[in-house]
């Protein structure tokens, strides 16, 4: 696989960037998974079954392949070329990597047959990824037949960050990860940590018992019954790779916001997190899929405009600081207030028809 | 006395006084004031002579110069080894682990740098981390990894400090990686280059 | 959903292994591959025993690499509540049955330098799948397997043929016993121990290992409890507003299900924690029989595991 995929091979995939020129856009903002189902926000476990949902939304299939697919994969390849430590798998996690490869290939071939195909003859598998121009014959469970380990191979072709949790001693240990579109956390530092350890820096939620409940829930997660939840943060510019490693590069952009450029530059960053029990390894795959939408695109939906203003305005300082936008909150609230007429909003996150 | 740790976030290691446990080999790794923790451990044991006759102590002076090797040597241990520094101590530990058996008890005592690096070698054998006893004694200087360049600076005393590898000004988090055996250092003036607060001595 | 995702299967074959044990082979009803699983996993088999619904957990013993079928072995328990008797007497090739998706409460720690396995009797079944997994992906192991007699040593032939230097067999009838203290003293650091068998054997192995300085975190065991029998008792279900009576050979979980109350479960053997239920009022004594709650939780009587635990006394009100 090289860096010169051709986004033009299918009209569907946008030719766009997540760096320098920042040409990323959503063709249809209504497709964006807006994460707030009410006018305020507090950490909660908020898990629900991860089942296919409404047609034409990010929930239609369990693995959403959208118009940004090819551009995101080009961006990931660039991140890995700069810093290979963004993808790591501890030695005992290879089998879990195969589990994930099987899950992703089967789902994509089933849900997007126009772009992906998987044919099996016993353990001899043939995989075609047309958008990325990849064709690969390999032996399932034999690492020597793939150009990368199974985990890296498949996550170089799949939107979303992934981590694999090994279950031991009534805990989940994050022992592998492909992390290139993260909300400011370091895989290289956190790999090998327990569930509580890698969530340690999150404020307020531990005291409320959120992670104790989440861990208890996930330890009982069953194969065949995946779950999902939302998380969110804020990013200046549509930058996927907000890693602590490169913070000195992107941190200064937080000081560039003005009332004139805020609508275009400030993005709501949503993580649609889905969790799967893997069959052969008994590990849990954690898919952290990042969606970005500029404030000016969000406010085209009146309900979302009102609600985003209220959430950002009323969020506790600790959370705004943890999410890295405390310094810009006043400017964001000022900008958003112009789109909030104070009218009540309907429950749930779907836009009003 | 055990060095107290102010509870902060859940990735920050916590420590407890060493307790005698049954075992066929008692492997004790310590630096500096950690020697006192071993002495108190032996004083607590009702089978002191049995533990002494199956104890192997691997010791280095602390980063502050504290060296109790004479006291340890006088205990009558089955085996005692003094290394001048932690890096010089680790190959000995790895060699001992290579043919150790289950039924070995591990006791780590001293600075967090010593504890973390010894723990990492023991965990590499597949031995459960939760069964390794650890007591923090003496200096609180930290081993810190720069999250940007990945270089590790030993014996960090001030916050913020300058990364000894890339030169960035880093603040010291309580977030700790067992795999790296280090705390995390993050650039403090990334958003406002040049605005670095005056360093304060936080770790002694 | 109670019990999680389900699999519809057909009984492909029933094979007597010895006087007490039969092996059952299941294939997917629609002929497709069954889900892959990890060594040590179990499935819950649903039985319709002439109107009584029975759900029993059994370890999967077939190779995890083989998705064409699942195999379990069932030891007949003439004194039990009837699940194993139903399997032995009434389950025949061609029958359609429902299984739960595999769940693993007894996995290998794949970081271990070596796996030391100790099996007693029918406790051999999870090890068969684990050994098949280690065969495929590598991993050092040693199995010590005790049975009452040569005749009752199920699968010893195939194990010793495939792994002559790793498998060691012992027979009570011939006064052979595992030399546990020698075994526990000679394992390389980083070894994990796994034991599955009768309660007495599990206790013997775990307490010996702990006394010799093995950390609890390196010791793994699996013991499914049969719900057991007892005196009938009455329970008020606060959330559904029902009062039910639990019969002598019925579990509280089964009685709730029979009353149409949807209660969560996975293992039905007191091990997984899924059915944990809050107790609103307890005027009497809860007979805790699970491995899930801590001794403190047992003493507090604020929680009950309806899959195995019972009650004696005046009033029990639970949150279902």
Tab-separated table of N, CA and C in Angstrom, chain B residues 20-28 41 47 50-52 54-57 103-107:
chain	number	residue	atom	x	y	z
B	20	UNK	N	5.789	-9.994	55.046
B	20	UNK	CA	6.356	-11.317	54.752
B	20	UNK	C	5.279	-12.250	54.204
B	21	UNK	N	5.596	-13.000	53.168
B	21	UNK	CA	4.656	-13.963	52.592
B	21	UNK	C	5.395	-15.278	52.400
B	22	UNK	N	4.665	-16.383	52.331
B	22	UNK	CA	5.353	-17.660	52.132
B	22	UNK	C	6.053	-17.686	50.785
B	23	UNK	N	7.216	-18.340	50.736
B	23	UNK	CA	7.931	-18.433	49.479
B	23	UNK	C	9.161	-19.292	49.632
B	24	UNK	N	9.646	-19.799	48.505
B	24	UNK	CA	10.848	-20.634	48.561
B	24	UNK	C	12.080	-19.801	48.288
B	25	UNK	N	11.889	-18.664	47.590
B	25	UNK	CA	12.973	-17.711	47.394
B	25	UNK	C	12.379	-16.329	47.642
B	26	UNK	N	13.081	-15.511	48.407
B	26	UNK	CA	12.619	-14.144	48.657
B	26	UNK	C	13.562	-13.204	47.915
B	27	UNK	N	13.092	-12.698	46.770
B	27	UNK	CA	13.929	-11.841	45.941
B	27	UNK	C	13.611	-10.388	46.263
B	28	UNK	N	14.603	-9.682	46.804
B	28	UNK	CA	14.389	-8.305	47.263
B	28	UNK	C	15.273	-7.378	46.453
B	41	UNK	N	10.757	-5.309	57.220
B	41	UNK	CA	10.065	-6.521	56.769
B	41	UNK	C	10.567	-7.738	57.545
B	47	UNK	N	9.278	-15.875	60.936
B	47	UNK	CA	10.215	-16.898	60.457
B	47	UNK	C	11.434	-16.214	59.839
B	50	UNK	N	14.352	-18.209	58.542
B	50	UNK	CA	13.981	-18.964	57.337
B	50	UNK	C	14.018	-18.054	56.099
B	51	UNK	N	13.491	-16.836	56.277
B	51	UNK	CA	13.505	-15.890	55.149
B	51	UNK	C	14.952	-15.507	54.809
B	52	UNK	N	15.754	-15.217	55.834
B	52	UNK	CA	17.151	-14.830	55.581
B	52	UNK	C	17.895	-15.899	54.801
B	54	UNK	N	16.788	-17.846	52.654
B	54	UNK	CA	16.365	-18.000	51.255
B	54	UNK	C	16.150	-16.626	50.619
B	55	UNK	N	16.891	-15.632	51.110
B	55	UNK	CA	16.741	-14.274	50.588
B	55	UNK	C	17.909	-13.904	49.678
B	56	UNK	N	17.574	-13.260	48.575
B	56	UNK	CA	18.582	-12.732	47.658
B	56	UNK	C	18.290	-11.240	47.525
B	57	UNK	N	19.214	-10.401	47.999
B	57	UNK	CA	19.008	-8.952	47.946
B	57	UNK	C	19.905	-8.354	46.874
B	103	UNK	N	6.638	-19.565	43.324
B	103	UNK	CA	6.932	-19.734	44.738
B	103	UNK	C	7.965	-18.709	45.176
B	104	UNK	N	8.480	-17.933	44.207
B	104	UNK	CA	9.370	-16.823	44.532
B	104	UNK	C	8.519	-15.638	44.970
B	105	UNK	N	8.900	-14.977	46.059
B	105	UNK	CA	8.231	-13.731	46.457
B	105	UNK	C	9.103	-12.558	46.045
B	106	UNK	N	8.463	-11.538	45.495
B	106	UNK	CA	9.193	-10.350	45.061
B	106	UNK	C	8.890	-9.188	45.988
B	107	UNK	N	9.945	-8.521	46.464
B	107	UNK	CA	9.806	-7.344	47.322
B	107	UNK	C	10.640	-6.225	46.699
